[in-house]
Tab-separated table of N, CA, C and O in Angstrom:
chain	number	residue	atom	x	y	z
A	1	PHE	N	121.608	79.094	77.868
A	1	PHE	CA	120.958	78.993	79.149
A	1	PHE	C	121.702	77.939	80.050
A	1	PHE	O	121.911	76.866	79.604
A	2	LEU	N	122.192	78.432	81.181
A	2	LEU	CA	123.004	77.517	81.960
A	2	LEU	C	122.279	77.013	83.260
A	2	LEU	O	122.713	76.139	83.934
A	3	GLY	N	121.156	77.632	83.650
A	3	GLY	CA	120.420	77.210	84.820
A	3	GLY	C	120.807	77.998	86.069
A	3	GLY	O	121.817	78.757	86.092
A	4	ALA	N	120.029	77.872	87.083
A	4	ALA	CA	120.123	78.684	88.318
A	4	ALA	C	121.421	78.305	89.038
A	4	ALA	O	122.028	79.108	89.717
A	5	GLY	N	121.882	77.050	88.931
A	5	GLY	CA	123.131	76.669	89.591
A	5	GLY	C	124.291	77.548	89.178
A	5	GLY	O	125.126	77.936	89.964
A	6	PHE	N	124.420	77.781	87.894
A	6	PHE	CA	125.498	78.559	87.356
A	6	PHE	C	125.422	80.021	87.882
A	6	PHE	O	126.449	80.557	88.326
A	7	SER	N	124.222	80.566	87.799
A	7	SER	CA	124.075	81.975	88.236
A	7	SER	C	124.357	82.109	89.740
A	7	SER	O	124.959	83.076	90.128
A	8	LYS	N	123.948	81.182	90.572
A	8	LYS	CA	124.221	81.246	91.966
A	8	LYS	C	125.738	81.061	92.271
A	8	LYS	O	126.248	81.617	93.161
A	9	ALA	N	126.408	80.238	91.445
A	9	ALA	CA	127.837	80.065	91.569
A	9	ALA	C	128.597	81.422	91.231
A	9	ALA	O	129.589	81.706	91.831
A	10	TRP	N	127.982	82.126	90.302
A	10	TRP	CA	128.600	83.404	89.873
A	10	TRP	C	128.408	84.471	90.960
A	10	TRP	O	129.318	85.107	91.349
A	11	ASP	N	127.171	84.587	91.479
A	11	ASP	CA	126.819	85.585	92.526
A	11	ASP	C	125.575	85.081	93.228
A	11	ASP	O	124.547	84.829	92.559
A	12	VAL	N	125.594	84.870	94.548
A	12	VAL	CA	124.491	84.384	95.286
A	12	VAL	C	123.221	85.253	95.247
A	12	VAL	O	122.147	84.876	95.555
A	13	ARG	N	123.433	86.510	94.813
A	13	ARG	CA	122.286	87.444	94.700
A	13	ARG	C	121.469	87.266	93.444
A	13	ARG	O	120.343	87.743	93.381
A	14	PHE	N	121.936	86.425	92.509
A	14	PHE	CA	121.126	86.145	91.347
A	14	PHE	C	119.922	85.302	91.714
A	14	PHE	O	119.997	84.410	92.532
A	15	PRO	N	118.753	85.578	91.100
A	15	PRO	CA	117.544	84.795	91.430
A	15	PRO	C	117.570	83.391	90.826
A	15	PRO	O	118.104	83.149	89.760
A	16	THR	N	116.963	82.447	91.537
A	16	THR	CA	116.763	81.121	90.959
A	16	THR	C	115.509	81.193	90.047
A	16	THR	O	114.820	82.207	90.019
A	17	GLY	N	115.246	80.127	89.323
A	17	GLY	CA	114.038	80.133	88.423
A	17	GLY	C	112.771	80.386	89.185
A	17	GLY	O	111.890	81.104	88.747
A	18	ASN	N	112.644	79.741	90.387
A	18	ASN	CA	111.410	79.898	91.155
A	18	ASN	C	111.264	81.380	91.639
A	18	ASN	O	110.186	81.846	91.714
A	19	GLU	N	112.398	81.997	91.927
A	19	GLU	CA	112.316	83.390	92.418
A	19	GLU	C	112.014	84.326	91.213
A	19	GLU	O	111.227	85.251	91.305
A	20	LEU	N	112.599	84.019	90.056
A	20	LEU	CA	112.466	84.876	88.857
A	20	LEU	C	111.080	84.837	88.231
A	20	LEU	O	110.559	85.755	87.777
A	21	PHE	N	110.417	83.687	88.320
A	21	PHE	CA	109.099	83.491	87.699
A	21	PHE	C	107.979	83.467	88.670
A	21	PHE	O	106.900	82.920	88.347
A	22	ASN	N	108.172	84.002	89.809
A	22	ASN	CA	107.096	84.066	90.833
A	22	ASN	C	106.754	85.541	91.068
A	22	ASN	O	107.573	86.343	91.402
A	23	PHE	N	105.457	85.855	90.767
A	23	PHE	CA	105.039	87.290	90.787
A	23	PHE	C	103.896	87.457	91.770
A	23	PHE	O	102.831	86.796	91.635
A	24	LYS	N	104.075	88.338	92.716
A	24	LYS	CA	102.985	88.633	93.686
A	24	LYS	C	101.949	89.520	93.017
A	24	LYS	O	102.254	90.212	92.015
A	25	PRO	N	100.767	89.547	93.546
A	25	PRO	CA	99.671	90.355	92.926
A	25	PRO	C	100.136	91.814	92.725
A	25	PRO	O	99.796	92.428	91.674
A	26	GLU	N	100.842	92.428	93.671
A	26	GLU	CA	101.235	93.828	93.543
A	26	GLU	C	102.249	93.997	92.440
A	26	GLU	O	102.418	95.155	91.917
A	27	GLU	N	102.948	92.926	92.002
A	27	GLU	CA	103.853	93.020	90.831
A	27	GLU	C	103.089	93.032	89.496
A	27	GLU	O	103.593	93.510	88.553
A	28	LEU	N	101.900	92.526	89.541
A	28	LEU	CA	101.039	92.536	88.383
A	28	LEU	C	100.210	93.854	88.391
A	28	LEU	O	98.999	93.900	88.582
A	29	ASN	N	100.950	94.947	88.273
A	29	ASN	CA	100.334	96.283	88.430
A	29	ASN	C	99.568	96.708	87.188
A	29	ASN	O	99.279	95.885	86.324
A	30	LYS	N	99.282	97.949	87.163
A	30	LYS	CA	98.468	98.552	86.080
A	30	LYS	C	99.101	98.345	84.727
A	30	LYS	O	98.431	98.271	83.717
A	31	SER	N	100.430	98.253	84.674
A	31	SER	CA	101.067	98.082	83.362
A	31	SER	C	100.882	96.664	82.849
A	31	SER	O	101.257	96.345	81.727
A	32	CYS	N	100.278	95.785	83.669
A	32	CYS	CA	100.049	94.340	83.269
A	32	CYS	C	98.540	94.130	82.998
A	32	CYS	O	98.016	93.050	83.261
A	33	LYS	N	97.872	95.137	82.472
A	33	LYS	CA	96.409	95.031	82.367
A	33	LYS	C	96.042	93.899	81.364
A	33	LYS	O	95.025	93.237	81.547
A	34	HIS	N	96.825	93.582	80.413
A	34	HIS	CA	96.524	92.478	79.450
A	34	HIS	C	96.711	91.146	80.121
A	34	HIS	O	95.907	90.223	79.910
A	35	ILE	N	97.770	91.024	80.890
A	35	ILE	CA	97.982	89.802	81.644
A	35	ILE	C	96.836	89.572	82.644
A	35	ILE	O	96.267	88.473	82.725
A	36	ASN	N	96.429	90.556	83.365
A	36	ASN	CA	95.339	90.473	84.321
A	36	ASN	C	94.029	90.057	83.643
A	36	ASN	O	93.320	89.231	84.111
A	37	SER	N	93.814	90.692	82.522
A	37	SER	CA	92.585	90.337	81.720
A	37	SER	C	92.667	88.897	81.249
A	37	SER	O	91.710	88.181	81.295
A	38	TYR	N	93.843	88.491	80.720
A	38	TYR	CA	94.024	87.166	80.205
A	38	TYR	C	93.802	86.129	81.377
A	38	TYR	O	93.091	85.159	81.173
A	39	LEU	N	94.315	86.420	82.534
A	39	LEU	CA	94.143	85.593	83.685
A	39	LEU	C	92.684	85.401	84.046
A	39	LEU	O	92.190	84.301	84.233
A	40	ARG	N	91.937	86.534	84.117
A	40	ARG	CA	90.503	86.482	84.417
A	40	ARG	C	89.754	85.686	83.433
A	40	ARG	O	88.840	84.943	83.797
A	41	THR	N	89.983	85.937	82.126
A	41	THR	CA	89.196	85.255	81.160
A	41	THR	C	89.516	83.832	80.958
A	41	THR	O	88.786	83.038	80.329
A	42	HIS	N	90.614	83.369	81.524
A	42	HIS	CA	91.010	81.910	81.487
A	42	HIS	C	90.774	81.200	82.821
A	42	HIS	O	91.342	80.184	83.149
A	43	GLY	N	90.016	81.891	83.747
A	43	GLY	CA	89.627	81.236	84.996
A	43	GLY	C	90.633	81.299	86.125
A	43	GLY	O	90.490	80.623	87.141
A	44	TYR	N	91.594	82.205	86.012
A	44	TYR	CA	92.567	82.392	87.085
A	44	TYR	C	92.219	83.728	87.835
A	44	TYR	O	91.597	84.607	87.246
A	45	ASP	N	92.683	83.827	89.064
A	45	ASP	CA	92.487	85.082	89.814
A	45	ASP	C	93.756	85.802	89.869
A	45	ASP	O	94.746	85.274	90.440
A	46	GLU	N	93.850	86.994	89.261
A	46	GLU	CA	95.091	87.782	89.262
A	46	GLU	C	95.504	88.153	90.675
A	46	GLU	O	96.673	88.492	90.944
A	47	LEU	N	94.556	88.134	91.604
A	47	LEU	CA	94.880	88.424	93.031
A	47	LEU	C	95.698	87.307	93.674
A	47	LEU	O	96.302	87.499	94.758
A	48	ASP	N	95.818	86.152	93.033
A	48	ASP	CA	96.712	85.048	93.468
A	48	ASP	C	98.124	85.217	93.050
A	48	ASP	O	99.010	84.534	93.484
A	49	GLY	N	98.356	86.160	92.061
A	49	GLY	CA	99.666	86.276	91.458
A	49	GLY	C	99.951	85.181	90.489
A	49	GLY	O	99.114	84.465	90.041
A	50	ILE	N	101.255	85.109	90.081
A	50	ILE	CA	101.660	84.057	89.208
A	50	ILE	C	102.798	83.298	89.804
A	50	ILE	O	103.817	83.927	90.192
A	51	ASN	N	102.629	81.977	89.953
A	51	ASN	CA	103.777	81.169	90.430
A	51	ASN	C	104.457	80.574	89.187
A	51	ASN	O	103.982	80.646	88.131
A	52	PRO	N	105.642	79.942	89.432
A	52	PRO	CA	106.369	79.351	88.274
A	52	PRO	C	105.554	78.356	87.473
A	52	PRO	O	105.659	78.339	86.182
A	53	GLU	N	104.692	77.567	88.128
A	53	GLU	CA	103.919	76.551	87.352
A	53	GLU	C	102.951	77.270	86.491
A	53	GLU	O	102.707	76.873	85.307
A	54	LEU	N	102.229	78.285	87.007
A	54	LEU	CA	101.265	79.015	86.176
A	54	LEU	C	102.000	79.766	85.130
A	54	LEU	O	101.492	79.866	83.972
A	55	PHE	N	103.185	80.302	85.363
A	55	PHE	CA	103.901	81.031	84.344
A	55	PHE	C	104.209	80.077	83.145
A	55	PHE	O	104.010	80.399	82.014
A	56	LYS	N	104.636	78.810	83.459
A	56	LYS	CA	104.914	77.862	82.406
A	56	LYS	C	103.631	77.525	81.674
A	56	LYS	O	103.634	77.361	80.429
A	57	GLU	N	102.559	77.395	82.401
A	57	GLU	CA	101.276	77.068	81.790
A	57	GLU	C	100.810	78.200	80.825
A	57	GLU	O	100.311	77.946	79.707
A	58	LEU	N	100.985	79.467	81.228
A	58	LEU	CA	100.636	80.554	80.373
A	58	LEU	C	101.475	80.597	79.090
A	58	LEU	O	100.885	80.811	77.979
A	59	ILE	N	102.733	80.431	79.263
A	59	ILE	CA	103.663	80.369	78.105
A	59	ILE	C	103.178	79.235	77.148
A	59	ILE	O	103.158	79.350	75.880
A	60	TYR	N	102.880	78.090	77.696
A	60	TYR	CA	102.454	76.942	76.889
A	60	TYR	C	101.169	77.269	76.167
A	60	TYR	O	100.998	77.066	74.919
A	61	GLN	N	100.183	77.830	76.889
A	61	GLN	CA	98.864	78.201	76.245
A	61	GLN	C	99.088	79.159	75.110
A	61	GLN	O	98.537	79.011	74.013
A	62	LEU	N	99.839	80.230	75.356
A	62	LEU	CA	100.051	81.231	74.330
A	62	LEU	C	100.793	80.619	73.119
A	62	LEU	O	100.445	80.954	71.968
A	63	GLY	N	101.765	79.736	73.367
A	63	GLY	CA	102.408	79.021	72.257
A	63	GLY	C	101.481	78.222	71.412
A	63	GLY	O	101.562	78.175	70.195
A	64	MET	N	100.564	77.501	72.077
A	64	MET	CA	99.582	76.707	71.391
A	64	MET	C	98.602	77.521	70.625
A	64	MET	O	98.260	77.227	69.442
A	65	TYR	N	98.211	78.659	71.145
A	65	TYR	CA	97.345	79.599	70.437
A	65	TYR	C	98.005	80.120	69.243
A	65	TYR	O	97.334	80.377	68.137
A	66	LYS	N	99.317	80.398	69.264
A	66	LYS	CA	100.039	80.869	68.123
A	66	LYS	C	100.166	79.825	67.034
A	66	LYS	O	99.996	80.042	65.847
A	67	LYS	N	100.482	78.614	67.478
A	67	LYS	CA	100.731	77.544	66.581
A	67	LYS	C	99.450	76.982	65.939
A	67	LYS	O	99.437	76.572	64.789
A	68	TYR	N	98.387	76.932	66.758
A	68	TYR	CA	97.134	76.366	66.284
A	68	TYR	C	95.996	77.433	66.478
A	68	TYR	O	95.236	77.387	67.424
A	69	PRO	N	95.895	78.371	65.581
A	69	PRO	CA	94.851	79.445	65.739
A	69	PRO	C	93.428	78.851	65.870
A	69	PRO	O	92.623	79.521	66.512
A	70	GLU	N	93.129	77.656	65.371
A	70	GLU	CA	91.860	77.141	65.403
A	70	GLU	C	91.392	76.767	66.843
A	70	GLU	O	90.211	76.644	67.076
A	71	ILE	N	92.316	76.642	67.762
A	71	ILE	CA	91.976	76.300	69.161
A	71	ILE	C	91.810	77.546	70.023
A	71	ILE	O	91.416	77.411	71.186
A	72	ARG	N	92.069	78.713	69.481
A	72	ARG	CA	91.993	79.918	70.241
A	72	ARG	C	90.489	80.266	70.619
A	72	ARG	O	89.589	79.989	69.812
A	73	PRO	N	90.262	80.733	71.813
A	73	PRO	CA	88.949	81.283	72.108
A	73	PRO	C	88.665	82.476	71.114
A	73	PRO	O	89.578	83.148	70.632
A	74	ARG	N	87.431	82.757	70.912
A	74	ARG	CA	87.064	83.793	69.875
A	74	ARG	C	87.578	85.170	70.207
A	74	ARG	O	87.652	86.023	69.395
A	75	TYR	N	87.856	85.438	71.506
A	75	TYR	CA	88.326	86.750	71.921
A	75	TYR	C	89.846	86.844	71.948
A	75	TYR	O	90.318	87.915	72.371
A	76	ILE	N	90.533	85.859	71.527
A	76	ILE	CA	91.988	85.920	71.442
A	76	ILE	C	92.472	85.962	69.985
A	76	ILE	O	92.071	85.081	69.226
A	77	ASP	N	93.184	86.973	69.699
A	77	ASP	CA	93.802	87.027	68.328
A	77	ASP	C	95.286	87.188	68.408
A	77	ASP	O	95.806	87.217	69.507
A	78	GLU	N	95.973	87.240	67.283
A	78	GLU	CA	97.362	87.365	67.266
A	78	GLU	C	97.910	88.520	68.029
A	78	GLU	O	98.937	88.426	68.752
A	79	GLU	N	97.235	89.653	67.994
A	79	GLU	CA	97.735	90.887	68.682
A	79	GLU	C	97.581	90.649	70.219
A	79	GLU	O	98.481	91.088	70.953
A	80	ASN	N	96.487	90.028	70.648
A	80	ASN	CA	96.402	89.751	72.089
A	80	ASN	C	97.504	88.884	72.605
A	80	ASN	O	98.104	89.129	73.628
A	81	ILE	N	97.855	87.844	71.864
A	81	ILE	CA	98.968	86.931	72.219
A	81	ILE	C	100.294	87.685	72.270
A	81	ILE	O	101.004	87.622	73.333
A	82	LYS	N	100.565	88.539	71.294
A	82	LYS	CA	101.828	89.333	71.309
A	82	LYS	C	101.877	90.254	72.520
A	82	LYS	O	102.928	90.423	73.140
A	83	THR	N	100.730	90.840	72.828
A	83	THR	CA	100.724	91.853	73.934
A	83	THR	C	100.907	91.146	75.255
A	83	THR	O	101.702	91.617	76.070
A	84	VAL	N	100.214	90.017	75.476
A	84	VAL	CA	100.434	89.309	76.743
A	84	VAL	C	101.877	88.768	76.865
A	84	VAL	O	102.504	88.861	77.886
A	85	GLU	N	102.416	88.271	75.780
A	85	GLU	CA	103.787	87.802	75.789
A	85	GLU	C	104.769	88.937	76.069
A	85	GLU	O	105.721	88.736	76.891
A	86	ALA	N	104.544	90.073	75.519
A	86	ALA	CA	105.371	91.256	75.775
A	86	ALA	C	105.346	91.695	77.269
A	86	ALA	O	106.350	91.977	77.825
A	87	GLU	N	104.107	91.600	77.834
A	87	GLU	CA	103.991	91.964	79.228
A	87	GLU	C	104.710	90.969	80.141
A	87	GLU	O	105.322	91.339	81.139
A	88	LEU	N	104.595	89.687	79.801
A	88	LEU	CA	105.299	88.650	80.549
A	88	LEU	C	106.826	88.809	80.457
A	88	LEU	O	107.519	88.682	81.457
A	89	ARG	N	107.298	89.146	79.255
A	89	ARG	CA	108.769	89.404	79.081
A	89	ARG	C	109.191	90.618	79.936
A	89	ARG	O	110.251	90.480	80.589
A	90	THR	N	108.366	91.600	79.936
A	90	THR	CA	108.709	92.858	80.691
A	90	THR	C	108.712	92.517	82.176
A	90	THR	O	109.570	92.934	82.925
A	91	LEU	N	107.760	91.699	82.693
A	91	LEU	CA	107.676	91.346	84.065
A	91	LEU	C	109.031	90.617	84.450
A	91	LEU	O	109.612	90.914	85.454
A	92	VAL	N	109.419	89.632	83.627
A	92	VAL	CA	110.635	88.874	83.920
A	92	VAL	C	111.860	89.759	83.957
A	92	VAL	O	112.741	89.721	84.785
A	93	TYR	N	111.975	90.645	82.904
A	93	TYR	CA	113.106	91.528	82.751
A	93	TYR	C	113.198	92.454	83.953
A	93	TYR	O	114.236	92.618	84.563
A	94	GLU	N	112.048	93.072	84.372
A	94	GLU	CA	112.052	94.014	85.529
A	94	GLU	C	112.432	93.253	86.782
A	94	GLU	O	113.172	93.750	87.603
A	95	LYS	N	111.954	92.050	86.965
A	95	LYS	CA	112.227	91.272	88.183
A	95	LYS	C	113.743	90.995	88.199
A	95	LYS	O	114.368	91.120	89.263
A	96	PHE	N	114.292	90.518	87.082
A	96	PHE	CA	115.736	90.251	87.034
A	96	PHE	C	116.511	91.488	87.284
A	96	PHE	O	117.485	91.501	88.059
A	97	LYS	N	116.163	92.632	86.614
A	97	LYS	CA	116.917	93.849	86.733
A	97	LYS	C	116.880	94.395	88.188
A	97	LYS	O	117.827	94.880	88.627
A	98	ASN	N	115.784	94.180	88.871
A	98	ASN	CA	115.651	94.677	90.241
A	98	ASN	C	116.206	93.737	91.272
A	98	ASN	O	116.327	94.046	92.430
A	99	THR	N	116.507	92.450	90.902
A	99	THR	CA	117.027	91.459	91.800
A	99	THR	C	118.512	91.252	91.672
A	99	THR	O	119.247	91.151	92.628
A	100	ALA	N	118.963	91.095	90.421
A	100	ALA	CA	120.377	90.715	90.167
A	100	ALA	C	121.237	91.913	90.160
A	100	ALA	O	120.880	93.008	89.782
A	101	PRO	N	122.487	91.707	90.570
A	101	PRO	CA	123.476	92.810	90.510
A	101	PRO	C	123.879	93.056	89.066
A	101	PRO	O	123.773	92.194	88.217
A	102	LEU	N	124.390	94.240	88.895
A	102	LEU	CA	124.844	94.609	87.523
A	102	LEU	C	126.344	94.385	87.459
A	102	LEU	O	127.101	94.652	88.335
A	103	TYR	N	126.784	93.835	86.355
A	103	TYR	CA	128.177	93.662	86.010
A	103	TYR	C	128.392	94.355	84.695
A	103	TYR	O	127.641	94.237	83.727
A	104	PHE	N	129.442	95.135	84.557
A	104	PHE	CA	129.675	95.935	83.380
A	104	PHE	C	130.853	95.419	82.633
A	104	PHE	O	131.834	94.949	83.203
A	105	LEU	N	130.765	95.489	81.317
A	105	LEU	CA	131.852	95.110	80.449
A	105	LEU	C	132.856	96.236	80.364
A	105	LEU	O	132.525	97.379	80.060
A	106	ASP	N	134.087	95.886	80.655
A	106	ASP	CA	135.211	96.835	80.560
A	106	ASP	C	135.587	96.835	79.104
A	106	ASP	O	136.167	95.903	78.554
A	107	GLN	N	135.309	97.958	78.419
A	107	GLN	CA	135.535	98.065	76.971
A	107	GLN	C	137.058	97.921	76.628
A	107	GLN	O	137.398	97.360	75.563
A	108	SER	N	137.937	98.397	77.518
A	108	SER	CA	139.393	98.391	77.196
A	108	SER	C	139.918	96.943	77.239
A	108	SER	O	140.791	96.574	76.446
A	109	THR	N	139.434	96.101	78.134
A	109	THR	CA	139.891	94.738	78.228
A	109	THR	C	138.968	93.720	77.584
A	109	THR	O	139.270	92.547	77.470
A	110	ASN	N	137.756	94.142	77.278
A	110	ASN	CA	136.703	93.317	76.760
A	110	ASN	C	136.354	92.176	77.714
A	110	ASN	O	136.106	91.075	77.348
A	111	LYS	N	136.401	92.517	79.027
A	111	LYS	CA	136.072	91.499	80.045
A	111	LYS	C	135.054	92.187	81.041
A	111	LYS	O	135.025	93.332	81.136
A	112	ILE	N	134.377	91.293	81.768
A	112	ILE	CA	133.431	91.747	82.726
A	112	ILE	C	134.183	92.299	83.937
A	112	ILE	O	135.118	91.618	84.400
A	113	SER	N	133.791	93.394	84.386
A	113	SER	CA	134.461	94.008	85.587
A	113	SER	C	133.876	93.457	86.859
A	113	SER	O	132.632	93.675	87.077
A	114	ILE	N	134.622	92.727	87.645
A	114	ILE	CA	134.090	92.184	88.859
A	114	ILE	C	134.843	92.839	90.018
A	114	ILE	O	136.067	92.733	90.165
A	115	PRO	N	134.076	93.577	90.848
A	115	PRO	CA	134.754	94.266	91.960
A	115	PRO	C	135.353	93.297	92.977
A	115	PRO	O	134.858	92.256	93.188
């Protein structure tokens, strides 16, 4: 991980951390039903979306629930944690894929092709 400065030096179209981990309510669509449910049951409003601070907080909470099962609420189990984490990963992946330009590896030279 090199940070947003490196990616912006490479190509200004790459998202910064704040852009990549900021999700508007419409981005938390029907495929994020577990995230939306998790937000509601933990006192957040999914209509507010997810900002980078909340994203970090969610990752921290999920990590603590995995590490210390005894602090989990009774309605959170290992499968719930895995599902919410998978949806968060998918959100970030889709955001990056839809924001950042694609660079392809030239198999003959084994180098990234930069137009």
